mmCIF file of C-alpha atoms in Angstrom:
data_model
loop_
_atom_site.group_PDB
_atom_site.id
_atom_site.type_symbol
_atom_site.label_atom_id
_atom_site.label_comp_id
_atom_site.label_asym_id
_atom_site.label_seq_id
_atom_site.Cartn_x
_atom_site.Cartn_y
_atom_site.Cartn_z
ATOM 1 C CA GLN A 249 212.328 110.447 277.751
ATOM 2 C CA LYS A 250 213.080 111.450 281.252
ATOM 3 C CA GLU A 251 214.015 108.497 283.456
ATOM 4 C CA VAL A 252 211.160 109.602 285.960
ATOM 5 C CA GLU A 253 208.319 111.181 284.764
ATOM 6 C CA GLN A 254 205.656 112.829 287.033
ATOM 7 C CA ASP A 255 202.669 114.850 286.479
ATOM 8 C CA PRO A 256 203.374 118.336 287.881
ATOM 9 C CA GLY A 257 199.628 119.021 288.616
ATOM 10 C CA PRO A 258 198.785 121.330 290.421
ATOM 11 C CA LEU A 259 196.388 119.169 292.427
ATOM 12 C CA SER A 260 193.723 120.832 294.539
ATOM 13 C CA VAL A 261 191.566 118.672 296.860
ATOM 14 C CA PRO A 262 189.291 119.186 299.749
ATOM 15 C CA GLU A 263 190.300 118.026 303.295
ATOM 16 C CA GLY A 264 189.616 114.582 303.979
ATOM 17 C CA ALA A 265 190.003 113.263 300.496
ATOM 18 C CA ILE A 266 192.060 110.434 299.279
ATOM 19 C CA VAL A 267 195.021 111.796 297.224
ATOM 20 C CA SER A 268 196.611 109.630 294.600
ATOM 21 C CA LEU A 269 200.128 110.800 293.162
ATOM 22 C CA ASN A 270 201.714 108.873 290.397
ATOM 23 C CA CYS A 271 205.153 108.438 288.571
ATOM 24 C CA THR A 272 206.521 106.393 285.834
ATOM 25 C CA TYR A 273 210.039 105.506 285.333
ATOM 26 C CA SER A 274 211.924 103.952 282.516
ATOM 27 C CA ASN A 275 215.063 102.202 283.997
ATOM 28 C CA SER A 276 214.529 98.697 284.378
ATOM 29 C CA ALA A 277 217.530 98.557 286.770
ATOM 30 C CA PHE A 278 215.973 100.800 289.199
ATOM 31 C CA GLN A 279 215.211 98.982 292.688
ATOM 32 C CA TYR A 280 214.766 101.847 295.237
ATOM 33 C CA PHE A 281 211.527 103.816 295.196
ATOM 34 C CA MET A 282 211.121 106.949 297.250
ATOM 35 C CA TRP A 283 208.677 109.722 297.943
ATOM 36 C CA TYR A 284 209.877 113.049 299.233
ATOM 37 C CA ARG A 285 207.725 115.849 300.466
ATOM 38 C CA GLN A 286 209.010 119.448 299.992
ATOM 39 C CA TYR A 287 207.294 122.346 301.760
ATOM 40 C CA SER A 288 207.860 125.834 300.228
ATOM 41 C CA ARG A 289 211.216 127.267 300.473
ATOM 42 C CA LYS A 290 212.402 123.925 302.384
ATOM 43 C CA GLY A 291 214.519 121.059 301.372
ATOM 44 C CA PRO A 292 212.708 117.614 300.346
ATOM 45 C CA GLU A 293 212.340 115.471 303.257
ATOM 46 C CA LEU A 294 212.075 111.656 302.854
ATOM 47 C CA LEU A 295 208.502 110.510 303.417
ATOM 48 C CA MET A 296 208.271 106.920 302.195
ATOM 49 C CA TYR A 297 210.938 104.297 301.058
ATOM 50 C CA THR A 298 210.131 100.915 299.056
ATOM 51 C CA TYR A 299 212.546 98.337 297.839
ATOM 52 C CA SER A 300 211.379 96.627 294.745
ATOM 53 C CA SER A 301 207.675 95.899 293.954
ATOM 54 C CA GLY A 302 204.983 95.878 296.652
ATOM 55 C CA ASN A 303 203.133 98.210 299.138
ATOM 56 C CA LYS A 304 204.375 100.098 302.215
ATOM 57 C CA GLU A 305 202.124 101.754 304.661
ATOM 58 C CA ASP A 306 202.838 104.381 307.166
ATOM 59 C CA GLY A 307 200.016 106.032 308.854
ATOM 60 C CA ARG A 308 197.865 107.915 306.342
ATOM 61 C CA PHE A 309 200.514 107.336 303.600
ATOM 62 C CA THR A 310 200.713 104.319 301.325
ATOM 63 C CA ALA A 311 203.429 103.760 298.618
ATOM 64 C CA GLN A 312 202.976 101.193 295.917
ATOM 65 C CA VAL A 313 205.486 100.058 293.293
ATOM 66 C CA ASP A 314 204.655 97.909 290.313
ATOM 67 C CA LYS A 315 207.880 97.072 288.618
ATOM 68 C CA SER A 316 205.993 95.254 285.644
ATOM 69 C CA SER A 317 204.535 98.603 284.579
ATOM 70 C CA LYS A 318 207.234 100.638 286.094
ATOM 71 C CA TYR A 319 204.678 102.768 287.993
ATOM 72 C CA ILE A 320 205.035 104.331 291.347
ATOM 73 C CA SER A 321 202.202 105.638 293.515
ATOM 74 C CA LEU A 322 201.725 107.459 296.697
ATOM 75 C CA PHE A 323 198.246 107.474 298.461
ATOM 76 C CA ILE A 324 197.277 109.840 301.053
ATOM 77 C CA ARG A 325 194.173 109.140 303.172
ATOM 78 C CA ASP A 326 192.252 111.767 304.983
ATOM 79 C CA SER A 327 194.111 114.472 303.711
ATOM 80 C CA GLN A 328 195.061 117.495 305.892
ATOM 81 C CA PRO A 329 195.867 121.073 304.926
ATOM 82 C CA SER A 330 199.122 120.187 306.585
ATOM 83 C CA ASP A 331 199.833 117.786 303.641
ATOM 84 C CA SER A 332 199.957 120.613 301.143
ATOM 85 C CA ALA A 333 203.326 120.699 299.654
ATOM 86 C CA THR A 334 205.242 119.390 296.729
ATOM 87 C CA TYR A 335 205.692 115.619 296.433
ATOM 88 C CA LEU A 336 208.646 114.227 294.646
ATOM 89 C CA CYS A 337 209.095 110.604 293.503
ATOM 90 C CA ALA A 338 212.583 109.212 293.212
ATOM 91 C CA SER A 339 214.252 106.032 291.942
ATOM 92 C CA GLY A 340 217.613 104.704 291.881
ATOM 93 C CA GLY A 341 219.745 101.447 291.926
ATOM 94 C CA SER A 342 222.980 100.160 293.237
ATOM 95 C CA ASN A 343 224.942 102.079 290.464
ATOM 96 C CA TYR A 344 222.563 104.845 289.822
ATOM 97 C CA LYS A 345 222.082 108.319 291.475
ATOM 98 C CA LEU A 346 218.548 108.813 292.777
ATOM 99 C CA THR A 347 216.593 110.335 289.822
ATOM 100 C CA PHE A 348 213.677 112.581 290.647
ATOM 101 C CA GLY A 349 210.526 113.329 289.200
ATOM 102 C CA LYS A 350 209.480 117.099 288.763
ATOM 103 C CA GLY A 351 207.155 117.055 291.623
ATOM 104 C CA THR A 352 203.467 117.359 291.899
ATOM 105 C CA LEU A 353 202.173 120.460 293.983
ATOM 106 C CA LEU A 354 199.242 119.527 296.249
ATOM 107 C CA THR A 355 197.101 121.882 298.027
ATOM 108 C CA VAL A 356 194.480 120.558 300.538
ATOM 109 C CA ASN A 357 191.831 122.889 301.288
ATOM 110 C CA PRO A 358 190.173 123.340 304.680
ATOM 111 C CA ASP B 79 216.245 120.566 311.323
ATOM 112 C CA SER B 80 217.491 118.025 309.077
ATOM 113 C CA GLY B 81 220.882 118.082 310.430
ATOM 114 C CA VAL B 82 222.323 119.099 306.909
ATOM 115 C CA THR B 83 223.566 122.668 307.100
ATOM 116 C CA GLN B 84 223.880 124.845 304.056
ATOM 117 C CA THR B 85 224.924 128.526 303.904
ATOM 118 C CA PRO B 86 224.207 131.037 302.770
ATOM 119 C CA LYS B 87 220.363 130.934 302.467
ATOM 120 C CA HIS B 88 220.120 133.431 299.977
ATOM 121 C CA LEU B 89 222.521 134.816 297.306
ATOM 122 C CA ILE B 90 222.109 137.766 294.892
ATOM 123 C CA THR B 91 225.031 138.315 292.635
ATOM 124 C CA ALA B 92 225.745 139.761 289.076
ATOM 125 C CA THR B 93 226.491 137.954 285.974
ATOM 126 C CA GLY B 94 230.221 136.879 285.475
ATOM 127 C CA GLN B 95 230.586 136.779 289.164
ATOM 128 C CA ARG B 96 231.807 133.578 291.362
ATOM 129 C CA VAL B 97 230.332 132.208 294.354
ATOM 130 C CA THR B 98 230.806 129.544 296.863
ATOM 131 C CA LEU B 99 227.999 127.427 298.508
ATOM 132 C CA ARG B 100 228.939 125.656 301.666
ATOM 133 C CA CYS B 101 227.478 122.449 303.003
ATOM 134 C CA SER B 102 227.899 120.487 306.286
ATOM 135 C CA PRO B 103 226.576 116.959 306.153
ATOM 136 C CA ARG B 104 224.600 115.258 308.757
ATOM 137 C CA SER B 105 226.678 113.862 311.759
ATOM 138 C CA GLY B 106 228.182 110.374 310.627
ATOM 139 C CA ASP B 107 227.171 110.842 306.864
ATOM 140 C CA LEU B 108 230.249 110.515 304.730
ATOM 141 C CA SER B 109 228.611 111.268 301.169
ATOM 142 C CA VAL B 110 227.590 114.721 300.102
ATOM 143 C CA TYR B 111 225.534 115.229 297.073
ATOM 144 C CA TRP B 112 224.796 118.484 295.406
ATOM 145 C CA TYR B 113 221.554 119.068 293.154
ATOM 146 C CA GLN B 114 220.143 121.875 291.494
ATOM 147 C CA GLN B 115 216.605 122.715 291.389
ATOM 148 C CA SER B 116 214.738 124.826 289.016
ATOM 149 C CA LEU B 117 211.070 125.125 287.834
ATOM 150 C CA ASP B 118 211.459 123.685 284.452
ATOM 151 C CA GLN B 119 214.023 120.966 285.175
ATOM 152 C CA GLY B 120 213.312 119.848 288.712
ATOM 153 C CA LEU B 121 216.080 118.492 290.784
ATOM 154 C CA GLN B 122 219.055 117.699 288.902
ATOM 155 C CA PHE B 123 222.126 115.678 290.284
ATOM 156 C CA LEU B 124 225.344 117.601 289.971
ATOM 157 C CA ILE B 125 227.966 115.864 291.782
ATOM 158 C CA GLN B 126 228.716 113.433 294.714
ATOM 159 C CA TYR B 127 231.628 113.110 297.199
ATOM 160 C CA TYR B 128 232.282 110.208 299.306
ATOM 161 C CA ASN B 129 234.901 110.838 302.165
ATOM 162 C CA GLY B 130 236.699 113.471 300.379
ATOM 163 C CA GLU B 131 236.712 111.710 297.074
ATOM 164 C CA GLU B 132 234.673 112.512 293.946
ATOM 165 C CA ARG B 133 232.396 109.446 293.528
ATOM 166 C CA ALA B 134 229.987 110.471 290.755
ATOM 167 C CA LYS B 135 229.219 113.295 288.367
ATOM 168 C CA GLY B 136 225.921 114.416 286.922
ATOM 169 C CA ASN B 137 224.789 117.397 284.788
ATOM 170 C CA ILE B 138 227.532 119.512 286.293
ATOM 171 C CA LEU B 139 228.632 122.354 284.037
ATOM 172 C CA GLU B 140 232.362 123.026 283.683
ATOM 173 C CA ARG B 141 232.126 126.333 285.099
ATOM 174 C CA PHE B 142 230.946 124.604 288.262
ATOM 175 C CA SER B 143 233.294 122.770 290.728
ATOM 176 C CA ALA B 144 232.936 121.250 294.124
ATOM 177 C CA GLN B 145 235.274 119.627 296.961
ATOM 178 C CA GLN B 146 234.683 117.687 300.034
ATOM 179 C CA PHE B 147 237.266 118.633 302.747
ATOM 180 C CA PRO B 148 238.656 116.309 305.528
ATOM 181 C CA ASP B 149 236.134 117.511 308.029
ATOM 182 C CA LEU B 150 233.725 116.241 305.384
ATOM 183 C CA HIS B 151 231.977 119.619 304.701
ATOM 184 C CA SER B 152 231.828 120.464 301.169
ATOM 185 C CA GLU B 153 231.519 123.520 298.915
ATOM 186 C CA LEU B 154 230.367 124.002 295.481
ATOM 187 C CA ASN B 155 231.763 126.947 293.639
ATOM 188 C CA LEU B 156 229.995 128.600 290.681
ATOM 189 C CA SER B 157 231.884 130.762 288.314
ATOM 190 C CA SER B 158 231.297 132.903 285.297
ATOM 191 C CA LEU B 159 227.763 133.032 286.538
ATOM 192 C CA GLU B 160 224.569 133.320 283.952
ATOM 193 C CA LEU B 161 221.151 134.384 284.458
ATOM 194 C CA GLY B 162 220.245 130.800 283.878
ATOM 195 C CA ASP B 163 222.242 129.659 286.655
ATOM 196 C CA SER B 164 219.570 131.078 289.165
ATOM 197 C CA ALA B 165 218.184 128.160 291.104
ATOM 198 C CA LEU B 166 217.858 126.443 294.154
ATOM 199 C CA TYR B 167 220.989 124.550 295.099
ATOM 200 C CA PHE B 168 220.472 121.720 297.568
ATOM 201 C CA CYS B 169 223.119 119.796 299.392
ATOM 202 C CA ALA B 170 222.179 116.243 300.719
ATOM 203 C CA SER B 171 224.043 113.569 302.650
ATOM 204 C CA SER B 172 224.021 109.945 303.358
ATOM 205 C CA VAL B 173 226.031 107.374 305.531
ATOM 206 C CA GLY B 174 227.368 105.388 302.673
ATOM 207 C CA HIS B 175 228.307 105.936 299.133
ATOM 208 C CA ARG B 176 224.914 104.434 297.825
ATOM 209 C CA GLU B 177 221.627 105.740 298.020
ATOM 210 C CA ASN B 178 219.869 102.777 299.183
ATOM 211 C CA TYR B 179 217.983 104.510 302.003
ATOM 212 C CA GLY B 180 217.720 107.938 300.533
ATOM 213 C CA TYR B 181 219.206 111.174 301.381
ATOM 214 C CA THR B 182 218.766 113.962 303.849
ATOM 215 C CA PHE B 183 218.358 117.207 302.257
ATOM 216 C CA GLY B 184 219.491 120.654 303.767
ATOM 217 C CA SER B 185 217.429 123.677 303.397
ATOM 218 C CA GLY B 186 219.023 124.860 300.274
ATOM 219 C CA THR B 187 220.590 127.957 298.996
ATOM 220 C CA ARG B 188 218.679 130.225 296.677
ATOM 221 C CA LEU B 189 221.007 131.818 294.204
ATOM 222 C CA THR B 190 219.650 134.749 292.080
ATOM 223 C CA VAL B 191 222.003 136.227 289.231
ATOM 224 C CA VAL B 192 221.184 139.588 288.067
#
């Protein structure tokens, strides 16, 4: 079992839709949870960071972590064509390198 | 521009050859991480250097090696290349030696082994 599992999609939604992206992780020691966005032929860029359980909101983006179920979510409200990218979840801990999910390819259609 | 510079952007080479990928971290960052990204495996951690010292090793093959120089730039050396080594290689950097606040990635080097 990989330490971080992510549904690869692809996911295709119309503009304006609410998008839900999800990951699960297996290492109970993980404390840091992140979402990266990767445009085609570019490097991943940090989108959201969360420490331990809880929610974090930044504009149209909300990250949720439920440590009891080892579940990580990213919600995108009012999705835009510019949101079309691959989204990678990542988890890590004090003594653990960041472990990435394989990524979910999202396409937002105008 | 993320501040992490990787060269070259593209590399095409033959099996059995040796290549060197170069990375300059973001100004002020002391840690450099190397990742390999392929379609089937996703982002795989290879190795980390912190201020010139090897800090952690991941799934790095013995044919691969890396180092970080006094000016903090890093090089990843890939030798005896095989077709399966074709992938995107990313360098990332962070201020400290822990990943508490995530990494900043470069744009990657696309390696094609033919």
